[in-house]
CSV table of N, CA and C in Angstrom, one decimal:
chain,number,residue,atom,x,y,z
O,1,MET,N,19.1,14.6,30.7
O,1,MET,CA,19.1,13.2,30.8
O,1,MET,C,19.4,12.9,32.3
O,2,GLY,N,18.6,12.2,33.0
O,2,GLY,CA,18.8,11.9,34.4
O,2,GLY,C,19.8,10.8,34.6
O,3,PRO,N,20.2,10.6,35.8
O,3,PRO,CA,21.2,9.6,36.1
O,3,PRO,C,20.7,8.1,35.9
O,4,VAL,N,19.4,7.9,36.0
O,4,VAL,CA,18.8,6.6,35.8
O,4,VAL,C,18.9,6.3,34.3
O,5,GLU,N,18.6,7.3,33.5
O,5,GLU,CA,18.6,7.0,32.1
O,5,GLU,C,20.0,6.8,31.6
O,6,LEU,N,21.0,7.5,32.1
O,6,LEU,CA,22.4,7.4,31.7
O,6,LEU,C,22.8,6.0,32.1
O,7,LEU,N,22.5,5.5,33.3
O,7,LEU,CA,22.8,4.2,33.8
O,7,LEU,C,22.2,3.1,32.9
O,8,ALA,N,21.0,3.3,32.5
O,8,ALA,CA,20.3,2.3,31.6
O,8,ALA,C,21.0,2.3,30.2
O,9,ILE,N,21.4,3.4,29.7
O,9,ILE,CA,22.1,3.4,28.4
O,9,ILE,C,23.5,2.7,28.5
O,10,LEU,N,24.2,3.0,29.6
O,10,LEU,CA,25.5,2.3,29.8
O,10,LEU,C,25.3,0.8,30.0
O,11,ILE,N,24.3,0.4,30.7
O,11,ILE,CA,24.1,-1.0,30.8
O,11,ILE,C,23.8,-1.7,29.4
O,12,LEU,N,22.9,-1.0,28.7
O,12,LEU,CA,22.6,-1.5,27.3
O,12,LEU,C,23.8,-1.6,26.4
O,13,ALA,N,24.6,-0.5,26.5
O,13,ALA,CA,25.9,-0.5,25.7
O,13,ALA,C,26.8,-1.6,26.1
O,14,GLY,N,26.9,-1.9,27.4
O,14,GLY,CA,27.8,-3.0,27.9
O,14,GLY,C,27.2,-4.3,27.4
O,15,ALA,N,25.9,-4.5,27.4
O,15,ALA,CA,25.3,-5.7,27.0
O,15,ALA,C,25.6,-6.0,25.5
O,16,ILE,N,25.5,-4.9,24.7
O,16,ILE,CA,25.7,-5.1,23.3
O,16,ILE,C,27.1,-5.5,23.0
O,17,ILE,N,28.1,-4.9,23.8
O,17,ILE,CA,29.5,-5.2,23.6
O,17,ILE,C,29.7,-6.7,24.0
O,18,VAL,N,29.1,-7.1,25.1
O,18,VAL,CA,29.3,-8.5,25.5
O,18,VAL,C,28.7,-9.4,24.5
O,19,LEU,N,27.5,-9.1,23.9
O,19,LEU,CA,26.9,-10.0,22.9
O,19,LEU,C,27.8,-10.0,21.7
O,20,ILE,N,28.3,-9.0,21.2
O,20,ILE,CA,29.2,-9.0,20.0
O,20,ILE,C,30.4,-9.8,20.3
O,21,TYR,N,31.0,-9.7,21.5
O,21,TYR,CA,32.2,-10.5,21.9
O,21,TYR,C,31.9,-12.0,21.8
O,22,TYR,N,30.7,-12.4,22.4
O,22,TYR,CA,30.4,-13.8,22.4
O,22,TYR,C,30.1,-14.3,21.0
O,23,TYR,N,29.4,-13.5,20.2
O,23,TYR,CA,29.2,-13.9,18.9
O,23,TYR,C,30.4,-14.1,18.1
O,24,LEU,N,31.4,-13.2,18.3
O,24,LEU,CA,32.7,-13.4,17.6
O,24,LEU,C,33.4,-14.6,18.1
O,25,MET,N,33.3,-14.9,19.4
O,25,MET,CA,33.9,-16.1,20.0
O,25,MET,C,33.3,-17.3,19.4
O,26,GLU,N,32.0,-17.4,19.3
O,26,GLU,CA,31.3,-18.6,18.8
O,26,GLU,C,31.6,-18.8,17.3
O,27,SER,N,31.8,-17.7,16.6
O,27,SER,CA,32.0,-17.9,15.2
O,27,SER,C,33.4,-18.4,14.9
O,28,GLY,N,34.3,-18.4,15.9
O,28,GLY,CA,35.7,-18.9,15.8
O,28,GLY,C,36.6,-17.9,15.1
O,29,ASN,N,36.2,-16.7,14.9
O,29,ASN,CA,37.0,-15.7,14.2
O,29,ASN,C,37.9,-14.9,15.2
O,30,MET,N,37.8,-15.1,16.5
O,30,MET,CA,38.6,-14.3,17.4
O,30,MET,C,39.1,-15.1,18.5
O,31,ALA,N,40.4,-14.9,18.8
O,31,ALA,CA,41.0,-15.6,19.9
O,31,ALA,C,40.5,-15.0,21.2
O,32,PRO,N,40.3,-15.7,22.3
O,32,PRO,CA,39.8,-15.1,23.5
O,32,PRO,C,40.8,-14.2,24.1
O,33,VAL,N,40.3,-13.1,24.6
O,33,VAL,CA,41.2,-12.1,25.3
O,33,VAL,C,41.2,-12.4,26.7
O,34,THR,N,42.4,-12.6,27.3
O,34,THR,CA,42.4,-12.9,28.7
O,34,THR,C,42.1,-11.8,29.6
O,35,ARG,N,42.7,-10.6,29.3
O,35,ARG,CA,42.4,-9.4,30.1
O,35,ARG,C,42.7,-8.2,29.4
O,36,VAL,N,41.9,-7.2,29.5
O,36,VAL,CA,42.1,-5.9,29.0
O,36,VAL,C,42.1,-5.0,30.2
O,37,TYR,N,43.1,-4.3,30.5
O,37,TYR,CA,43.2,-3.4,31.6
O,37,TYR,C,42.4,-2.2,31.4
O,38,GLY,N,41.7,-1.7,32.5
O,38,GLY,CA,40.9,-0.6,32.4
O,38,GLY,C,41.6,0.7,32.4
O,39,ALA,N,40.9,1.8,32.1
O,39,ALA,CA,41.4,3.1,31.9
O,39,ALA,C,41.8,3.7,33.3
O,40,PHE,N,41.3,3.1,34.4
O,40,PHE,CA,41.6,3.6,35.7
O,40,PHE,C,42.9,3.1,36.3
O,41,GLU,N,43.5,2.1,35.6
O,41,GLU,CA,44.7,1.5,36.1
O,41,GLU,C,45.9,2.5,35.7
O,42,LYS,N,46.7,2.7,36.6
O,42,LYS,CA,47.8,3.7,36.4
O,42,LYS,C,48.9,3.0,35.6
O,43,PRO,N,49.4,3.7,34.6
O,43,PRO,CA,50.6,3.2,34.0
O,43,PRO,C,51.8,3.3,34.9
O,44,GLY,N,52.8,2.5,34.7
O,44,GLY,CA,54.0,2.5,35.5
O,44,GLY,C,53.9,1.4,36.5
O,45,GLU,N,52.9,0.6,36.5
O,45,GLU,CA,52.8,-0.5,37.4
O,45,GLU,C,53.3,-1.8,36.7
O,46,GLY,N,54.2,-1.6,35.7
O,46,GLY,CA,54.7,-2.8,35.0
O,46,GLY,C,53.8,-3.2,33.9
O,47,ARG,N,52.9,-2.3,33.5
O,47,ARG,CA,51.9,-2.6,32.4
O,47,ARG,C,51.9,-1.5,31.4
O,48,GLU,N,53.0,-1.0,31.0
O,48,GLU,CA,53.1,0.1,30.0
O,48,GLU,C,52.6,-0.4,28.7
O,49,GLY,N,52.8,-1.6,28.4
O,49,GLY,CA,52.4,-2.1,27.1
O,49,GLY,C,51.0,-2.8,27.1
O,50,TYR,N,50.2,-2.6,28.1
O,50,TYR,CA,49.0,-3.3,28.2
O,50,TYR,C,48.0,-2.9,27.1
O,51,MET,N,48.1,-1.8,26.5
O,51,MET,CA,47.3,-1.4,25.4
O,51,MET,C,47.9,-1.7,24.0
O,52,ALA,N,49.1,-2.2,24.0
O,52,ALA,CA,49.7,-2.6,22.8
O,52,ALA,C,48.9,-3.7,22.1
O,53,GLY,N,48.6,-3.5,20.8
O,53,GLY,CA,47.9,-4.5,20.1
O,53,GLY,C,46.4,-4.4,20.2
O,54,VAL,N,45.9,-3.6,21.1
O,54,VAL,CA,44.4,-3.5,21.2
O,54,VAL,C,43.8,-2.9,19.9
O,55,GLY,N,44.5,-1.8,19.4
O,55,GLY,CA,44.1,-1.2,18.2
O,55,GLY,C,44.0,-2.1,17.0
O,56,GLU,N,45.0,-3.0,17.0
O,56,GLU,CA,45.1,-3.9,15.9
O,56,GLU,C,43.9,-4.9,16.0
O,57,LYS,N,43.7,-5.4,17.2
O,57,LYS,CA,42.6,-6.3,17.4
O,57,LYS,C,41.2,-5.7,17.1
O,58,VAL,N,41.0,-4.4,17.5
O,58,VAL,CA,39.8,-3.8,17.2
O,58,VAL,C,39.6,-3.6,15.7
O,59,SER,N,40.7,-3.2,15.0
O,59,SER,CA,40.7,-3.1,13.6
O,59,SER,C,40.3,-4.4,12.9
O,60,ASP,N,41.0,-5.5,13.4
O,60,ASP,CA,40.7,-6.8,12.9
O,60,ASP,C,39.2,-7.3,13.1
O,61,VAL,N,38.7,-7.0,14.3
O,61,VAL,CA,37.3,-7.3,14.6
O,61,VAL,C,36.4,-6.5,13.7
O,62,SER,N,36.7,-5.2,13.5
O,62,SER,CA,35.8,-4.4,12.6
O,62,SER,C,35.8,-4.9,11.2
O,63,ASP,N,37.0,-5.3,10.7
O,63,ASP,CA,37.1,-5.9,9.4
O,63,ASP,C,36.3,-7.1,9.2
O,64,ARG,N,36.3,-8.0,10.2
O,64,ARG,CA,35.5,-9.2,10.2
O,64,ARG,C,34.0,-8.9,10.2
O,65,ILE,N,33.6,-7.9,11.0
O,65,ILE,CA,32.2,-7.6,11.1
O,65,ILE,C,31.8,-7.0,9.7
O,66,MET,N,32.6,-6.1,9.1
O,66,MET,CA,32.2,-5.6,7.8
O,66,MET,C,32.2,-6.6,6.7
O,67,GLY,N,33.1,-7.6,6.8
O,67,GLY,CA,33.1,-8.7,5.9
O,67,GLY,C,31.8,-9.5,6.0
O,68,LYS,N,31.3,-9.7,7.2
O,68,LYS,CA,30.0,-10.4,7.4
O,68,LYS,C,28.9,-9.6,6.9
O,69,VAL,N,28.9,-8.3,7.1
O,69,VAL,CA,27.8,-7.5,6.6
O,69,VAL,C,27.8,-7.4,5.1
O,70,ARG,N,28.9,-7.4,4.5
O,70,ARG,CA,29.0,-7.4,3.0
O,70,ARG,C,28.5,-8.7,2.4
O,71,GLU,N,28.5,-9.8,3.2
O,71,GLU,CA,28.1,-11.1,2.7
O,71,GLU,C,26.6,-11.2,2.6
O,72,VAL,N,25.9,-10.4,3.4
O,72,VAL,CA,24.4,-10.4,3.4
O,72,VAL,C,23.9,-9.9,2.1
O,73,PRO,N,23.1,-10.7,1.4
O,73,PRO,CA,22.6,-10.2,0.1
O,73,PRO,C,21.6,-9.0,0.3
O,74,ILE,N,21.8,-8.0,-0.5
O,74,ILE,CA,20.9,-6.8,-0.4
O,74,ILE,C,20.0,-6.9,-1.6
O,75,SER,N,18.9,-7.5,-1.4
O,75,SER,CA,18.0,-7.7,-2.6
O,75,SER,C,16.5,-7.6,-2.0
O,76,THR,N,15.7,-6.9,-2.8
O,76,THR,CA,14.3,-6.8,-2.4
O,76,THR,C,13.5,-7.8,-3.1
O,77,ASP,N,14.1,-8.7,-4.0
O,77,ASP,CA,13.3,-9.7,-4.7
O,77,ASP,C,12.6,-10.6,-3.7
O,78,VAL,N,13.3,-11.1,-2.7
O,78,VAL,CA,12.7,-12.0,-1.8
O,78,VAL,C,11.5,-11.4,-1.1
O,79,ILE,N,11.7,-10.2,-0.6
O,79,ILE,CA,10.5,-9.5,0.1
O,79,ILE,C,9.4,-9.3,-0.9
O,80,SER,N,9.7,-8.8,-2.1
O,80,SER,CA,8.7,-8.6,-3.1
O,80,SER,C,7.9,-9.9,-3.4
O,81,ASN,N,8.6,-11.0,-3.6
O,81,ASN,CA,8.0,-12.3,-3.8
O,81,ASN,C,7.1,-12.7,-2.7
O,82,LYS,N,7.5,-12.5,-1.5
O,82,LYS,CA,6.7,-12.8,-0.3
O,82,LYS,C,5.4,-11.9,-0.3
O,83,ILE,N,5.6,-10.6,-0.5
O,83,ILE,CA,4.4,-9.7,-0.6
O,83,ILE,C,3.4,-10.2,-1.6
O,84,ASP,N,4.0,-10.5,-2.8
O,84,ASP,CA,3.1,-10.9,-3.9
O,84,ASP,C,2.3,-12.2,-3.6
O,85,ALA,N,3.0,-13.2,-3.0
O,85,ALA,CA,2.4,-14.4,-2.5
O,85,ALA,C,1.3,-14.1,-1.5
O,86,PHE,N,1.6,-13.3,-0.6
O,86,PHE,CA,0.6,-12.9,0.5
O,86,PHE,C,-0.6,-12.3,-0.2
O,87,LEU,N,-0.4,-11.3,-1.1
O,87,LEU,CA,-1.5,-10.6,-1.7
O,87,LEU,C,-2.3,-11.6,-2.6
O,88,ASN,N,-1.7,-12.6,-3.2
O,88,ASN,CA,-2.4,-13.6,-4.0
O,88,ASN,C,-3.2,-14.4,-3.1
O,89,GLU,N,-2.7,-14.8,-2.0
O,89,GLU,CA,-3.5,-15.6,-1.0
O,89,GLU,C,-4.7,-14.9,-0.5
O,90,LYS,N,-4.4,-13.7,-0.1
O,90,LYS,CA,-5.5,-12.9,0.6
O,90,LYS,C,-6.2,-11.9,-0.3
O,91,SER,N,-6.1,-12.1,-1.6
O,91,SER,CA,-6.7,-11.1,-2.5
O,91,SER,C,-8.2,-11.0,-2.4
O,92,ASP,N,-8.9,-12.2,-2.3
O,92,ASP,CA,-10.3,-12.2,-2.1
O,92,ASP,C,-10.8,-11.4,-0.8
O,93,GLU,N,-10.0,-11.7,0.3
O,93,GLU,CA,-10.4,-11.0,1.5
O,93,GLU,C,-10.1,-9.5,1.4
O,94,LEU,N,-9.0,-9.1,0.8
O,94,LEU,CA,-8.7,-7.7,0.6
O,94,LEU,C,-9.7,-7.0,-0.2
O,95,ILE,N,-10.1,-7.7,-1.3
O,95,ILE,CA,-11.2,-7.1,-2.2
O,95,ILE,C,-12.5,-6.9,-1.4
O,96,GLU,N,-12.8,-7.9,-0.7
O,96,GLU,CA,-14.1,-7.8,0.1
O,96,GLU,C,-14.0,-6.7,1.2
O,97,ASP,N,-12.9,-6.8,2.0
O,97,ASP,CA,-12.7,-5.9,3.1
O,97,ASP,C,-12.6,-4.4,2.7
O,98,TRP,N,-11.9,-4.1,1.6
O,98,TRP,CA,-11.7,-2.8,1.2
O,98,TRP,C,-12.7,-2.3,0.1
O,99,ALA,N,-13.6,-3.2,-0.3
O,99,ALA,CA,-14.6,-2.9,-1.3
O,99,ALA,C,-13.9,-2.5,-2.6
O,100,LEU,N,-13.0,-3.3,-3.1
O,100,LEU,CA,-12.3,-2.9,-4.3
O,100,LEU,C,-13.0,-3.5,-5.5
O,101,ALA,N,-12.8,-2.8,-6.6
O,101,ALA,CA,-13.4,-3.3,-7.9
O,101,ALA,C,-12.4,-4.1,-8.6
O,102,THR,N,-12.8,-5.2,-9.2
O,102,THR,CA,-11.9,-6.1,-10.0
O,102,THR,C,-12.1,-5.8,-11.5
O,103,LYS,N,-11.3,-6.3,-12.3
O,103,LYS,CA,-11.4,-6.1,-13.8
O,103,LYS,C,-12.8,-6.7,-14.3
O,104,ASP,N,-13.2,-7.8,-13.7
O,104,ASP,CA,-14.5,-8.3,-14.0
O,104,ASP,C,-15.6,-7.3,-13.7
O,105,ASP,N,-15.5,-6.7,-12.5
O,105,ASP,CA,-16.6,-5.8,-12.1
O,105,ASP,C,-16.6,-4.6,-13.0
O,106,ILE,N,-15.4,-4.1,-13.4
O,106,ILE,CA,-15.4,-3.0,-14.3
O,106,ILE,C,-15.9,-3.3,-15.7
O,107,SER,N,-15.6,-4.5,-16.2
O,107,SER,CA,-16.1,-4.9,-17.5
O,107,SER,C,-17.6,-5.1,-17.5
O,108,ASP,N,-18.2,-5.6,-16.4
O,108,ASP,CA,-19.6,-5.7,-16.2
O,108,ASP,C,-20.3,-4.3,-16.2
O,109,LEU,N,-19.6,-3.4,-15.5
O,109,LEU,CA,-20.2,-2.0,-15.5
O,109,LEU,C,-20.1,-1.4,-16.8
O,110,GLU,N,-19.1,-1.6,-17.6
O,110,GLU,CA,-18.9,-1.0,-18.9
O,110,GLU,C,-20.0,-1.6,-19.8
O,111,LYS,N,-20.3,-2.9,-19.7
O,111,LYS,CA,-21.4,-3.5,-20.5
O,111,LYS,C,-22.7,-2.9,-20.2
O,112,ARG,N,-23.0,-2.8,-18.9
O,112,ARG,CA,-24.2,-2.2,-18.5
O,112,ARG,C,-24.4,-0.8,-18.9
O,113,LEU,N,-23.3,0.0,-18.9
O,113,LEU,CA,-23.3,1.4,-19.4
O,113,LEU,C,-23.6,1.4,-20.8
O,114,GLU,N,-23.0,0.6,-21.6
O,114,GLU,CA,-23.3,0.5,-23.1
O,114,GLU,C,-24.7,0.2,-23.3
O,115,LEU,N,-25.3,-0.8,-22.6
O,115,LEU,CA,-26.7,-1.2,-22.8
O,115,LEU,C,-27.6,0.0,-22.4
O,116,VAL,N,-27.3,0.6,-21.3
O,116,VAL,CA,-28.2,1.8,-20.9
O,116,VAL,C,-28.1,2.9,-21.9
O,117,SER,N,-26.9,3.1,-22.5
O,117,SER,CA,-26.7,4.2,-23.5
O,117,SER,C,-27.5,3.9,-24.7
O,118,ARG,N,-27.5,2.6,-25.1
O,118,ARG,CA,-28.3,2.2,-26.3
O,118,ARG,C,-29.8,2.4,-26.0
O,119,ASN,N,-30.2,1.9,-24.8
O,119,ASN,CA,-31.6,2.1,-24.4
O,119,ASN,C,-32.0,3.5,-24.3
O,120,ILE,N,-31.2,4.4,-23.9
O,120,ILE,CA,-31.5,5.8,-23.8
O,120,ILE,C,-31.7,6.4,-25.2
O,121,ASP,N,-30.8,6.0,-26.1
O,121,ASP,CA,-30.9,6.4,-27.5
O,121,ASP,C,-32.2,6.0,-28.1
O,122,GLU,N,-32.5,4.7,-27.9
O,122,GLU,CA,-33.8,4.2,-28.4
O,122,GLU,C,-35.0,4.9,-27.8
O,123,LEU,N,-34.9,5.1,-26.5
O,123,LEU,CA,-36.0,5.9,-25.9
O,123,LEU,C,-36.2,7.3,-26.4
O,124,GLU,N,-35.0,7.9,-26.6
O,124,GLU,CA,-35.1,9.3,-27.1
O,124,GLU,C,-35.7,9.3,-28.5
O,125,HIS,N,-35.3,8.4,-29.4
O,125,HIS,CA,-35.8,8.3,-30.7
O,125,HIS,C,-37.3,8.1,-30.7
O,126,ARG,N,-37.7,7.1,-29.9
O,126,ARG,CA,-39.2,6.8,-29.8
O,126,ARG,C,-39.9,8.0,-29.2
O,127,PHE,N,-39.3,8.7,-28.2
O,127,PHE,CA,-40.0,9.8,-27.6
O,127,PHE,C,-40.2,10.9,-28.7
O,128,ASN,N,-39.2,11.2,-29.5
O,128,ASN,CA,-39.3,12.2,-30.6
O,128,ASN,C,-40.4,11.8,-31.6
O,129,GLU,N,-40.4,10.5,-31.9
O,129,GLU,CA,-41.4,10.0,-32.8
O,129,GLU,C,-42.8,10.2,-32.3
O,130,TYR,N,-43.0,9.8,-31.0
O,130,TYR,CA,-44.3,9.9,-30.4
O,130,TYR,C,-44.7,11.3,-30.1
O,131,ARG,N,-43.7,12.2,-29.9
O,131,ARG,CA,-44.0,13.6,-29.6
O,131,ARG,C,-44.6,14.2,-30.8
O,132,GLY,N,-44.0,13.9,-32.0
O,132,GLY,CA,-44.6,14.5,-33.2
O,132,GLY,C,-46.0,14.0,-33.4
O,133,TYR,N,-46.2,12.7,-33.2
O,133,TYR,CA,-47.5,12.1,-33.4
O,133,TYR,C,-48.5,12.7,-32.3
O,134,THR,N,-48.0,12.8,-31.1
O,134,THR,CA,-48.9,13.4,-30.0
O,134,THR,C,-49.2,14.9,-30.3
O,135,ASN,N,-48.2,15.6,-30.8
O,135,ASN,CA,-48.5,17.0,-31.1
O,135,ASN,C,-49.5,17.2,-32.2
O,136,LYS,N,-49.5,16.3,-33.2
O,136,LYS,CA,-50.5,16.3,-34.3
O,136,LYS,C,-51.8,16.0,-33.7
O,137,LYS,N,-51.9,15.0,-32.9
O,137,LYS,CA,-53.2,14.6,-32.3
O,137,LYS,C,-53.7,15.8,-31.5
O,138,LEU,N,-52.8,16.4,-30.7
O,138,LEU,CA,-53.3,17.6,-29.8
O,138,LEU,C,-53.8,18.7,-30.7
O,139,GLU,N,-53.1,19.0,-31.8
O,139,GLU,CA,-53.5,20.1,-32.7
O,139,GLU,C,-54.9,19.7,-33.3
O,140,SER,N,-55.1,18.5,-33.6
O,140,SER,CA,-56.3,18.0,-34.2
O,140,SER,C,-57.5,18.2,-33.2
O,141,LEU,N,-57.2,17.8,-31.9
O,141,LEU,CA,-58.2,17.9,-30.9
O,141,LEU,C,-58.5,19.4,-30.6
O,142,ASP,N,-57.5,20.2,-30.6
O,142,ASP,CA,-57.6,21.6,-30.4
O,142,ASP,C,-58.5,22.3,-31.4
O,143,ARG,N,-58.3,21.9,-32.7
O,143,ARG,CA,-59.1,22.4,-33.8
O,143,ARG,C,-60.6,22.0,-33.6
O,144,ARG,N,-60.8,20.8,-33.3
O,144,ARG,CA,-62.1,20.3,-33.2
O,144,ARG,C,-62.8,21.0,-32.0
O,145,LEU,N,-62.0,21.2,-30.9
O,145,LEU,CA,-62.6,21.9,-29.8
O,145,LEU,C,-63.0,23.3,-30.1
O,146,ARG,N,-62.2,24.0,-30.9
O,146,ARG,CA,-62.5,25.4,-31.3
O,146,ARG,C,-63.7,25.4,-32.1
O,147,LYS,N,-63.9,24.5,-33.0
O,147,LYS,CA,-65.1,24.4,-33.9
O,147,LYS,C,-66.3,24.2,-33.0
O,148,LEU,N,-66.2,23.4,-32.1
O,148,LEU,CA,-67.4,23.1,-31.2
O,148,LEU,C,-67.7,24.4,-30.4
O,149,GLU,N,-66.7,25.1,-29.9
O,149,GLU,CA,-66.9,26.3,-29.2
O,149,GLU,C,-67.5,27.4,-30.0
O,150,GLU,N,-67.1,27.5,-31.3
O,150,GLU,CA,-67.6,28.5,-32.2
O,150,GLU,C,-69.1,28.2,-32.5
O,151,LYS,N,-69.5,27.0,-32.6
O,151,LYS,CA,-70.9,26.6,-32.9
O,151,LYS,C,-71.7,26.9,-31.7
O,152,GLU,N,-71.2,26.8,-30.5
O,152,GLU,CA,-72.0,27.1,-29.3
O,152,GLU,C,-72.2,28.6,-29.1
O,153,GLU,N,-71.2,29.4,-29.6
O,153,GLU,CA,-71.3,30.8,-29.4
O,153,GLU,C,-72.4,31.4,-30.4
O,154,GLU,N,-72.6,30.7,-31.5
O,154,GLU,CA,-73.5,31.2,-32.5
O,154,GLU,C,-74.9,30.9,-32.1
C-alpha cells in the first residue's frame, strides 16, 4: 500500500468519525466535547487526567449506536412486497422480453396436443382400414394381371 493510498484511507476514516460525531450531536444524545488532547501531547504538563472519562464516553456512545441499530426493523416483508408489486406491474413486459410461457399458453398447448393426438389416432385407424382395403384391391389387380399374362403366353 503506497503512501497516497494510506493518506486516502486516513482521510476517509477521519471523515467518517466526524460524520458520526455530528450525527450524534444533532440527535441530542451527546454533549459536545470541548477538547480531547492528542496522543502526541506529553503527560506531566498538568493534564494527567485528560483521558479520564473518555472510555466511559466511548462506551456510552457505542451503547447509543447499538440501541439505534437494534431499533431498525429487520424484516424482508417490505422488500418482498415491493418486488411483488414491481413484478405485477412489469409482468407483461417481462413475459414478452424473456419469452416466458404463461399458464394460458401452456393450457392452449395442452389442448392442441390433445387434439393432435386424437387426430393421429383417427388417422392411424383410417390408414389401417384403407391399407386392408388397398391390399385387397392390389391382390385383385395382381391376380387379374397374371391371368392376362398367362393368356398372352399361350
